[in-house]
PDB file of C-alpha atoms in Angstrom:
ATOM      1  CA  MET Z   1      48.791 -48.163 -17.934  1.00  0.00           C
ATOM      2  CA  ARG Z   2      49.824 -44.554 -17.756  1.00  0.00           C
ATOM      3  CA  LEU Z   3      51.554 -44.883 -14.335  1.00  0.00           C
ATOM      4  CA  GLY Z   4      53.506 -47.958 -15.727  1.00  0.00           C
ATOM      5  CA  LEU Z   5      54.788 -45.875 -18.506  1.00  0.00           C
ATOM      6  CA  ASP Z   6      55.797 -43.162 -15.918  1.00  0.00           C
ATOM      7  CA  ALA Z   7      57.685 -45.813 -14.010  1.00  0.00           C
ATOM      8  CA  VAL Z   8      59.583 -46.809 -17.227  1.00  0.00           C
ATOM      9  CA  GLY Z   9      60.527 -43.110 -17.673  1.00  0.00           C
ATOM     10  CA  PHE Z  10      61.760 -42.789 -14.101  1.00  0.00           C
ATOM     11  CA  ALA Z  11      63.851 -45.888 -14.538  1.00  0.00           C
ATOM     12  CA  ALA Z  12      65.310 -44.605 -17.857  1.00  0.00           C
ATOM     13  CA  ARG Z  13      66.137 -41.254 -16.388  1.00  0.00           C
ATOM     14  CA  ALA Z  14      67.729 -42.907 -13.325  1.00  0.00           C
ATOM     15  CA  ILE Z  15      69.985 -44.978 -15.565  1.00  0.00           C
ATOM     16  CA  LYS Z  16      70.790 -41.949 -17.725  1.00  0.00           C
ATOM     17  CA  SER Z  17      71.902 -39.951 -14.711  1.00  0.00           C
ATOM     18  CA  GLY Z  18      73.958 -42.668 -13.241  1.00  0.00           C
ATOM     19  CA  ASP Z  19      71.686 -43.586 -10.342  1.00  0.00           C
ATOM     20  CA  GLY Z  20      71.186 -47.151 -11.527  1.00  0.00           C
ATOM     21  CA  ASP Z  21      72.111 -49.667 -14.262  1.00  0.00           C
ATOM     22  CA  LEU Z  22      69.407 -52.249 -14.041  1.00  0.00           C
ATOM     23  CA  LEU Z  23      65.916 -51.612 -12.784  1.00  0.00           C
ATOM     24  CA  ILE Z  24      62.472 -53.154 -12.801  1.00  0.00           C
ATOM     25  CA  ALA Z  25      59.735 -50.795 -13.866  1.00  0.00           C
ATOM     26  CA  GLY Z  26      55.979 -51.498 -13.907  1.00  0.00           C
ATOM     27  CA  GLY Z  27      52.423 -50.748 -12.817  1.00  0.00           C
ATOM     28  CA  VAL Z  28      49.331 -52.344 -11.299  1.00  0.00           C
ATOM     29  CA  GLU Z  29      45.753 -51.648 -12.058  1.00  0.00           C
ATOM     30  CA  SER Z  30      42.962 -53.024  -9.872  1.00  0.00           C
ATOM     31  CA  MET Z  31      39.749 -51.486 -11.179  1.00  0.00           C
ATOM     32  CA  SER Z  32      37.403 -54.202  -9.834  1.00  0.00           C
ATOM     33  CA  ARG Z  33      38.690 -53.188  -6.276  1.00  0.00           C
ATOM     34  CA  ALA Z  34      38.237 -49.470  -6.836  1.00  0.00           C
ATOM     35  CA  PRO Z  35      36.302 -48.290  -3.710  1.00  0.00           C
ATOM     36  CA  PHE Z  36      33.345 -45.940  -3.073  1.00  0.00           C
ATOM     37  CA  VAL Z  37      34.547 -42.986  -1.148  1.00  0.00           C
ATOM     38  CA  MET Z  38      32.770 -40.306   0.984  1.00  0.00           C
ATOM     39  CA  ALA Z  39      34.315 -36.849   1.243  1.00  0.00           C
ATOM     40  CA  LYS Z  40      34.455 -34.778   4.306  1.00  0.00           C
ATOM     41  CA  ALA Z  41      31.703 -32.309   4.965  1.00  0.00           C
ATOM     42  CA  THR Z  42      32.426 -28.895   3.455  1.00  0.00           C
ATOM     43  CA  ALA Z  43      30.736 -26.985   6.287  1.00  0.00           C
ATOM     44  CA  ALA Z  44      30.164 -27.493  10.090  1.00  0.00           C
ATOM     45  CA  PHE Z  45      27.300 -29.773  11.032  1.00  0.00           C
ATOM     46  CA  GLN Z  46      26.542 -30.503   7.437  1.00  0.00           C
ATOM     47  CA  ARG Z  47      24.532 -33.785   7.141  1.00  0.00           C
ATOM     48  CA  GLN Z  48      24.522 -34.292   3.445  1.00  0.00           C
ATOM     49  CA  ALA Z  49      27.222 -36.763   2.407  1.00  0.00           C
ATOM     50  CA  GLU Z  50      28.112 -37.515  -1.147  1.00  0.00           C
ATOM     51  CA  ILE Z  51      29.448 -40.905  -2.168  1.00  0.00           C
ATOM     52  CA  PHE Z  52      31.690 -41.258  -5.287  1.00  0.00           C
ATOM     53  CA  ASP Z  53      32.416 -44.408  -7.339  1.00  0.00           C
ATOM     54  CA  THR Z  54      36.078 -44.223  -8.085  1.00  0.00           C
ATOM     55  CA  THR Z  55      36.003 -46.907 -10.872  1.00  0.00           C
ATOM     56  CA  LEU Z  56      35.098 -44.502 -13.669  1.00  0.00           C
ATOM     57  CA  GLY Z  57      35.656 -41.019 -12.156  1.00  0.00           C
ATOM     58  CA  TRP Z  58      37.252 -38.867  -9.654  1.00  0.00           C
ATOM     59  CA  ARG Z  59      38.303 -40.027  -6.125  1.00  0.00           C
ATOM     60  CA  PHE Z  60      37.890 -36.777  -4.214  1.00  0.00           C
ATOM     61  CA  VAL Z  61      36.165 -33.971  -5.957  1.00  0.00           C
ATOM     62  CA  ASN Z  62      37.514 -30.494  -5.120  1.00  0.00           C
ATOM     63  CA  PRO Z  63      34.440 -28.147  -5.400  1.00  0.00           C
ATOM     64  CA  LEU Z  64      36.555 -25.374  -6.853  1.00  0.00           C
ATOM     65  CA  MET Z  65      38.001 -27.591  -9.507  1.00  0.00           C
ATOM     66  CA  HIS Z  66      34.507 -28.810 -10.378  1.00  0.00           C
ATOM     67  CA  GLN Z  67      33.329 -25.113 -10.825  1.00  0.00           C
ATOM     68  CA  THR Z  68      36.324 -24.227 -12.886  1.00  0.00           C
ATOM     69  CA  PHE Z  69      37.100 -27.259 -15.087  1.00  0.00           C
ATOM     70  CA  GLY Z  70      34.237 -29.781 -14.382  1.00  0.00           C
ATOM     71  CA  THR Z  71      34.840 -33.277 -13.086  1.00  0.00           C
ATOM     72  CA  ASP Z  72      33.666 -35.442 -15.917  1.00  0.00           C
ATOM     73  CA  SER Z  73      34.100 -39.266 -15.555  1.00  0.00           C
ATOM     74  CA  MET Z  74      36.274 -41.093 -17.960  1.00  0.00           C
ATOM     75  CA  PRO Z  75      33.427 -42.102 -20.359  1.00  0.00           C
ATOM     76  CA  GLU Z  76      32.070 -38.541 -20.298  1.00  0.00           C
ATOM     77  CA  THR Z  77      35.400 -37.125 -21.371  1.00  0.00           C
ATOM     78  CA  ALA Z  78      35.291 -39.621 -24.310  1.00  0.00           C
ATOM     79  CA  GLU Z  79      31.986 -38.233 -25.174  1.00  0.00           C
ATOM     80  CA  ASN Z  80      33.374 -34.770 -25.109  1.00  0.00           C
ATOM     81  CA  VAL Z  81      36.186 -35.678 -27.563  1.00  0.00           C
ATOM     82  CA  ALA Z  82      33.774 -37.448 -29.857  1.00  0.00           C
ATOM     83  CA  GLU Z  83      31.550 -34.407 -29.973  1.00  0.00           C
ATOM     84  CA  LEU Z  84      34.438 -32.083 -30.571  1.00  0.00           C
ATOM     85  CA  LEU Z  85      35.907 -34.162 -33.419  1.00  0.00           C
ATOM     86  CA  ASN Z  86      32.560 -35.403 -34.833  1.00  0.00           C
ATOM     87  CA  ILE Z  87      33.372 -38.996 -34.168  1.00  0.00           C
ATOM     88  CA  SER Z  88      30.212 -41.067 -34.903  1.00  0.00           C
ATOM     89  CA  ARG Z  89      28.838 -44.087 -33.089  1.00  0.00           C
ATOM     90  CA  ALA Z  90      29.574 -46.201 -36.245  1.00  0.00           C
ATOM     91  CA  ASP Z  91      33.214 -45.051 -36.186  1.00  0.00           C
ATOM     92  CA  GLN Z  92      33.446 -45.990 -32.519  1.00  0.00           C
ATOM     93  CA  ASP Z  93      31.959 -49.390 -33.000  1.00  0.00           C
ATOM     94  CA  ALA Z  94      34.065 -50.195 -36.143  1.00  0.00           C
ATOM     95  CA  PHE Z  95      37.349 -49.145 -34.250  1.00  0.00           C
ATOM     96  CA  ALA Z  96      36.290 -51.323 -31.310  1.00  0.00           C
ATOM     97  CA  LEU Z  97      35.551 -54.291 -33.422  1.00  0.00           C
ATOM     98  CA  ARG Z  98      38.938 -53.987 -35.241  1.00  0.00           C
ATOM     99  CA  SER Z  99      40.662 -53.858 -31.900  1.00  0.00           C
ATOM    100  CA  GLN Z 100      38.904 -57.080 -30.788  1.00  0.00           C
ATOM    101  CA  GLN Z 101      39.708 -58.879 -33.967  1.00  0.00           C
ATOM    102  CA  ARG Z 102      43.339 -57.930 -33.825  1.00  0.00           C
ATOM    103  CA  THR Z 103      43.645 -58.974 -30.283  1.00  0.00           C
ATOM    104  CA  ALA Z 104      41.913 -62.312 -30.971  1.00  0.00           C
ATOM    105  CA  ARG Z 105      44.480 -62.995 -33.786  1.00  0.00           C
ATOM    106  CA  ALA Z 106      47.382 -62.162 -31.571  1.00  0.00           C
ATOM    107  CA  GLN Z 107      46.078 -64.541 -28.855  1.00  0.00           C
ATOM    108  CA  GLN Z 108      45.374 -67.288 -31.377  1.00  0.00           C
ATOM    109  CA  ASN Z 109      48.904 -66.970 -32.914  1.00  0.00           C
ATOM    110  CA  GLY Z 110      50.521 -67.030 -29.414  1.00  0.00           C
ATOM    111  CA  ILE Z 111      52.024 -63.593 -29.840  1.00  0.00           C
ATOM    112  CA  LEU Z 112      50.876 -62.274 -26.447  1.00  0.00           C
ATOM    113  CA  ALA Z 113      51.604 -65.585 -24.708  1.00  0.00           C
ATOM    114  CA  GLN Z 114      55.347 -64.661 -24.689  1.00  0.00           C
ATOM    115  CA  GLU Z 115      54.656 -61.556 -22.642  1.00  0.00           C
ATOM    116  CA  ILE Z 116      52.119 -63.008 -19.981  1.00  0.00           C
ATOM    117  CA  VAL Z 117      53.001 -64.607 -16.718  1.00  0.00           C
ATOM    118  CA  PRO Z 118      50.185 -67.060 -15.802  1.00  0.00           C
ATOM    119  CA  VAL Z 119      48.528 -66.392 -12.530  1.00  0.00           C
ATOM    120  CA  LEU Z 120      47.100 -69.286 -10.354  1.00  0.00           C
ATOM    121  CA  VAL Z 121      43.859 -68.334  -8.599  1.00  0.00           C
ATOM    122  CA  PRO Z 122      42.607 -70.515  -5.686  1.00  0.00           C
ATOM    123  CA  GLY Z 123      39.060 -71.398  -5.805  1.00  0.00           C
ATOM    124  CA  LYS Z 124      36.471 -73.359  -3.752  1.00  0.00           C
ATOM    125  CA  LYS Z 125      37.181 -76.936  -2.749  1.00  0.00           C
ATOM    126  CA  GLY Z 126      40.758 -76.703  -3.333  1.00  0.00           C
ATOM    127  CA  THR Z 127      40.406 -76.002  -6.976  1.00  0.00           C
ATOM    128  CA  VAL Z 128      42.980 -73.810  -8.695  1.00  0.00           C
ATOM    129  CA  THR Z 129      42.370 -71.870 -12.037  1.00  0.00           C
ATOM    130  CA  GLU Z 130      45.177 -70.716 -14.214  1.00  0.00           C
ATOM    131  CA  VAL Z 131      44.623 -67.231 -15.810  1.00  0.00           C
ATOM    132  CA  SER Z 132      46.969 -67.011 -18.829  1.00  0.00           C
ATOM    133  CA  VAL Z 133      45.045 -64.695 -21.194  1.00  0.00           C
ATOM    134  CA  ASP Z 134      43.642 -61.159 -20.857  1.00  0.00           C
ATOM    135  CA  GLU Z 135      40.037 -61.388 -19.604  1.00  0.00           C
ATOM    136  CA  HIS Z 136      38.611 -58.307 -21.656  1.00  0.00           C
ATOM    137  CA  PRO Z 137      38.922 -59.363 -25.285  1.00  0.00           C
ATOM    138  CA  ARG Z 138      35.943 -61.208 -26.874  1.00  0.00           C
ATOM    139  CA  ALA Z 139      36.769 -63.003 -29.969  1.00  0.00           C
ATOM    140  CA  ASP Z 140      33.187 -63.493 -31.045  1.00  0.00           C
ATOM    141  CA  THR Z 141      32.238 -59.824 -30.944  1.00  0.00           C
ATOM    142  CA  THR Z 142      30.196 -58.676 -33.946  1.00  0.00           C
ATOM    143  CA  LEU Z 143      29.305 -55.297 -35.330  1.00  0.00           C
ATOM    144  CA  ALA Z 144      25.670 -56.061 -34.809  1.00  0.00           C
ATOM    145  CA  GLN Z 145      26.262 -56.785 -31.059  1.00  0.00           C
ATOM    146  CA  LEU Z 146      28.155 -53.496 -30.681  1.00  0.00           C
ATOM    147  CA  ALA Z 147      25.443 -51.532 -32.483  1.00  0.00           C
ATOM    148  CA  ALA Z 148      22.686 -52.938 -30.080  1.00  0.00           C
ATOM    149  CA  LEU Z 149      24.380 -51.663 -26.895  1.00  0.00           C
ATOM    150  CA  LYS Z 150      22.968 -48.496 -25.254  1.00  0.00           C
ATOM    151  CA  ALA Z 151      25.109 -45.337 -24.779  1.00  0.00           C
ATOM    152  CA  PRO Z 152      24.364 -44.742 -21.024  1.00  0.00           C
ATOM    153  CA  PHE Z 153      26.537 -41.664 -20.415  1.00  0.00           C
ATOM    154  CA  ARG Z 154      24.807 -39.165 -22.677  1.00  0.00           C
ATOM    155  CA  LYS Z 155      21.665 -38.784 -24.795  1.00  0.00           C
ATOM    156  CA  ASN Z 156      22.507 -39.761 -28.306  1.00  0.00           C
ATOM    157  CA  GLY Z 157      25.950 -40.609 -27.121  1.00  0.00           C
ATOM    158  CA  VAL Z 158      28.530 -42.770 -28.781  1.00  0.00           C
ATOM    159  CA  VAL Z 159      30.325 -44.392 -25.848  1.00  0.00           C
ATOM    160  CA  THR Z 160      29.086 -47.797 -24.793  1.00  0.00           C
ATOM    161  CA  ALA Z 161      30.358 -50.732 -22.784  1.00  0.00           C
ATOM    162  CA  GLY Z 162      31.296 -52.459 -25.916  1.00  0.00           C
ATOM    163  CA  ASN Z 163      33.484 -49.657 -27.563  1.00  0.00           C
ATOM    164  CA  ALA Z 164      35.017 -48.275 -24.379  1.00  0.00           C
ATOM    165  CA  SER Z 165      38.019 -49.660 -22.372  1.00  0.00           C
ATOM    166  CA  GLY Z 166      36.935 -52.455 -19.996  1.00  0.00           C
ATOM    167  CA  VAL Z 167      37.011 -52.499 -16.224  1.00  0.00           C
ATOM    168  CA  ASN Z 168      39.928 -54.975 -15.702  1.00  0.00           C
ATOM    169  CA  ASP Z 169      42.829 -55.798 -13.262  1.00  0.00           C
ATOM    170  CA  GLY Z 170      46.239 -56.392 -14.460  1.00  0.00           C
ATOM    171  CA  ALA Z 171      49.980 -55.669 -13.988  1.00  0.00           C
ATOM    172  CA  ALA Z 172      53.058 -55.199 -16.099  1.00  0.00           C
ATOM    173  CA  ALA Z 173      56.750 -55.007 -15.574  1.00  0.00           C
ATOM    174  CA  LEU Z 174      59.881 -54.435 -17.738  1.00  0.00           C
ATOM    175  CA  ILE Z 175      63.564 -54.734 -17.058  1.00  0.00           C
ATOM    176  CA  ILE Z 176      65.271 -51.464 -18.014  1.00  0.00           C
ATOM    177  CA  ALA Z 177      68.954 -51.566 -18.207  1.00  0.00           C
ATOM    178  CA  SER Z 178      72.015 -49.684 -19.524  1.00  0.00           C
ATOM    179  CA  GLU Z 179      73.535 -51.159 -22.684  1.00  0.00           C
ATOM    180  CA  GLN Z 180      76.689 -52.013 -20.812  1.00  0.00           C
ATOM    181  CA  MET Z 181      74.701 -53.809 -18.078  1.00  0.00           C
ATOM    182  CA  ALA Z 182      72.584 -55.652 -20.582  1.00  0.00           C
ATOM    183  CA  LEU Z 183      75.682 -57.008 -22.413  1.00  0.00           C
ATOM    184  CA  ALA Z 184      77.304 -58.013 -19.090  1.00  0.00           C
ATOM    185  CA  GLN Z 185      74.275 -60.011 -18.142  1.00  0.00           C
ATOM    186  CA  GLY Z 186      73.803 -61.590 -21.521  1.00  0.00           C
ATOM    187  CA  LEU Z 187      70.606 -59.939 -22.127  1.00  0.00           C
ATOM    188  CA  VAL Z 188      69.394 -59.244 -25.595  1.00  0.00           C
ATOM    189  CA  PRO Z 189      67.828 -55.756 -25.863  1.00  0.00           C
ATOM    190  CA  ARG Z 190      64.292 -55.702 -27.380  1.00  0.00           C
ATOM    191  CA  THR Z 191      64.024 -51.887 -27.701  1.00  0.00           C
ATOM    192  CA  ARG Z 192      65.797 -48.709 -26.900  1.00  0.00           C
ATOM    193  CA  ILE Z 193      64.260 -45.786 -24.822  1.00  0.00           C
ATOM    194  CA  VAL Z 194      65.095 -42.711 -26.978  1.00  0.00           C
ATOM    195  CA  ALA Z 195      62.877 -39.973 -25.664  1.00  0.00           C
ATOM    196  CA  MET Z 196      59.943 -39.390 -23.267  1.00  0.00           C
ATOM    197  CA  ALA Z 197      57.270 -36.646 -23.051  1.00  0.00           C
ATOM    198  CA  THR Z 198      54.103 -35.760 -21.290  1.00  0.00           C
ATOM    199  CA  ALA Z 199      51.560 -33.061 -21.875  1.00  0.00           C
ATOM    200  CA  GLY Z 200      48.661 -31.459 -20.070  1.00  0.00           C
ATOM    201  CA  VAL Z 201      45.306 -30.714 -21.632  1.00  0.00           C
ATOM    202  CA  GLU Z 202      41.921 -29.513 -20.345  1.00  0.00           C
ATOM    203  CA  PRO Z 203      40.569 -32.278 -18.009  1.00  0.00           C
ATOM    204  CA  ARG Z 204      37.230 -32.561 -19.764  1.00  0.00           C
ATOM    205  CA  LEU Z 205      39.244 -33.368 -22.984  1.00  0.00           C
ATOM    206  CA  MET Z 206      41.877 -35.550 -21.366  1.00  0.00           C
ATOM    207  CA  GLY Z 207      41.606 -38.075 -24.224  1.00  0.00           C
ATOM    208  CA  LEU Z 208      43.421 -35.632 -26.481  1.00  0.00           C
ATOM    209  CA  GLY Z 209      46.510 -35.698 -24.252  1.00  0.00           C
ATOM    210  CA  PRO Z 210      48.524 -38.168 -26.427  1.00  0.00           C
ATOM    211  CA  VAL Z 211      48.291 -35.687 -29.321  1.00  0.00           C
ATOM    212  CA  PRO Z 212      50.609 -32.895 -27.897  1.00  0.00           C
ATOM    213  CA  ALA Z 213      52.608 -35.507 -26.081  1.00  0.00           C
ATOM    214  CA  THR Z 214      53.352 -37.407 -29.338  1.00  0.00           C
ATOM    215  CA  ARG Z 215      54.273 -34.219 -31.034  1.00  0.00           C
ATOM    216  CA  LYS Z 216      56.649 -33.349 -28.214  1.00  0.00           C
ATOM    217  CA  VAL Z 217      58.365 -36.749 -28.026  1.00  0.00           C
ATOM    218  CA  LEU Z 218      58.814 -36.900 -31.816  1.00  0.00           C
ATOM    219  CA  GLU Z 219      60.564 -33.516 -31.624  1.00  0.00           C
ATOM    220  CA  ARG Z 220      62.792 -34.678 -28.888  1.00  0.00           C
ATOM    221  CA  ALA Z 221      63.670 -37.896 -30.664  1.00  0.00           C
ATOM    222  CA  GLY Z 222      64.222 -36.030 -34.020  1.00  0.00           C
ATOM    223  CA  SER Z 223      61.644 -38.293 -35.742  1.00  0.00           C
ATOM    224  CA  VAL Z 224      58.416 -37.906 -37.625  1.00  0.00           C
ATOM    225  CA  LEU Z 225      55.066 -39.566 -37.234  1.00  0.00           C
ATOM    226  CA  THR Z 226      55.005 -41.235 -40.611  1.00  0.00           C
ATOM    227  CA  ARG Z 227      57.937 -43.323 -39.606  1.00  0.00           C
ATOM    228  CA  TRP Z 228      55.888 -45.143 -37.047  1.00  0.00           C
ATOM    229  CA  MET Z 229      52.755 -45.554 -39.071  1.00  0.00           C
TER     230      MET Z 229
END
């Protein structure tokens, strides 16, 4: 969750500047509740009203921005990046399968359980369901299943419901503290925030944003990419 990472950055900067010493930073995503929105009319007495599905795309489309940069939806921007970098459908599906397999192994080995707080969901007739694993991963996914899915966003496209990020709900939170406060509270630090960076790219190629951002943060941290591979 990008906004969750932004919150972590804000907390780290607040601690560094002396505005705090122990903060909780996090983010929430509720894509299943993303609304349909209808923008105001652009001219007096205009009767045509456009409705936008905000799950995958823009919330309020500025006509001038649409003319200048385009307002491609998330999967359309992925198609743009794939076309630019010659990423094939086979590459997409293979990468997605590997992600599913790695997640399944992590769940089976209990690695992710340490980071998940179970949620109790009330149901009908007084039943209560405990949700303690992420809903998106499918351990039984096969390459044949992924290859059989249609690419709905572009003719001869490579992005499908199987190799794209899912529509999910979730939340995450971290305790960010100064070293002194962590020691005072008996907390064992699990990591250290060394540097942060963001970068802007052309909206229709937004999937490339991590590339310049990674270069920038490595430079600030005095590190190199090979150290983290």
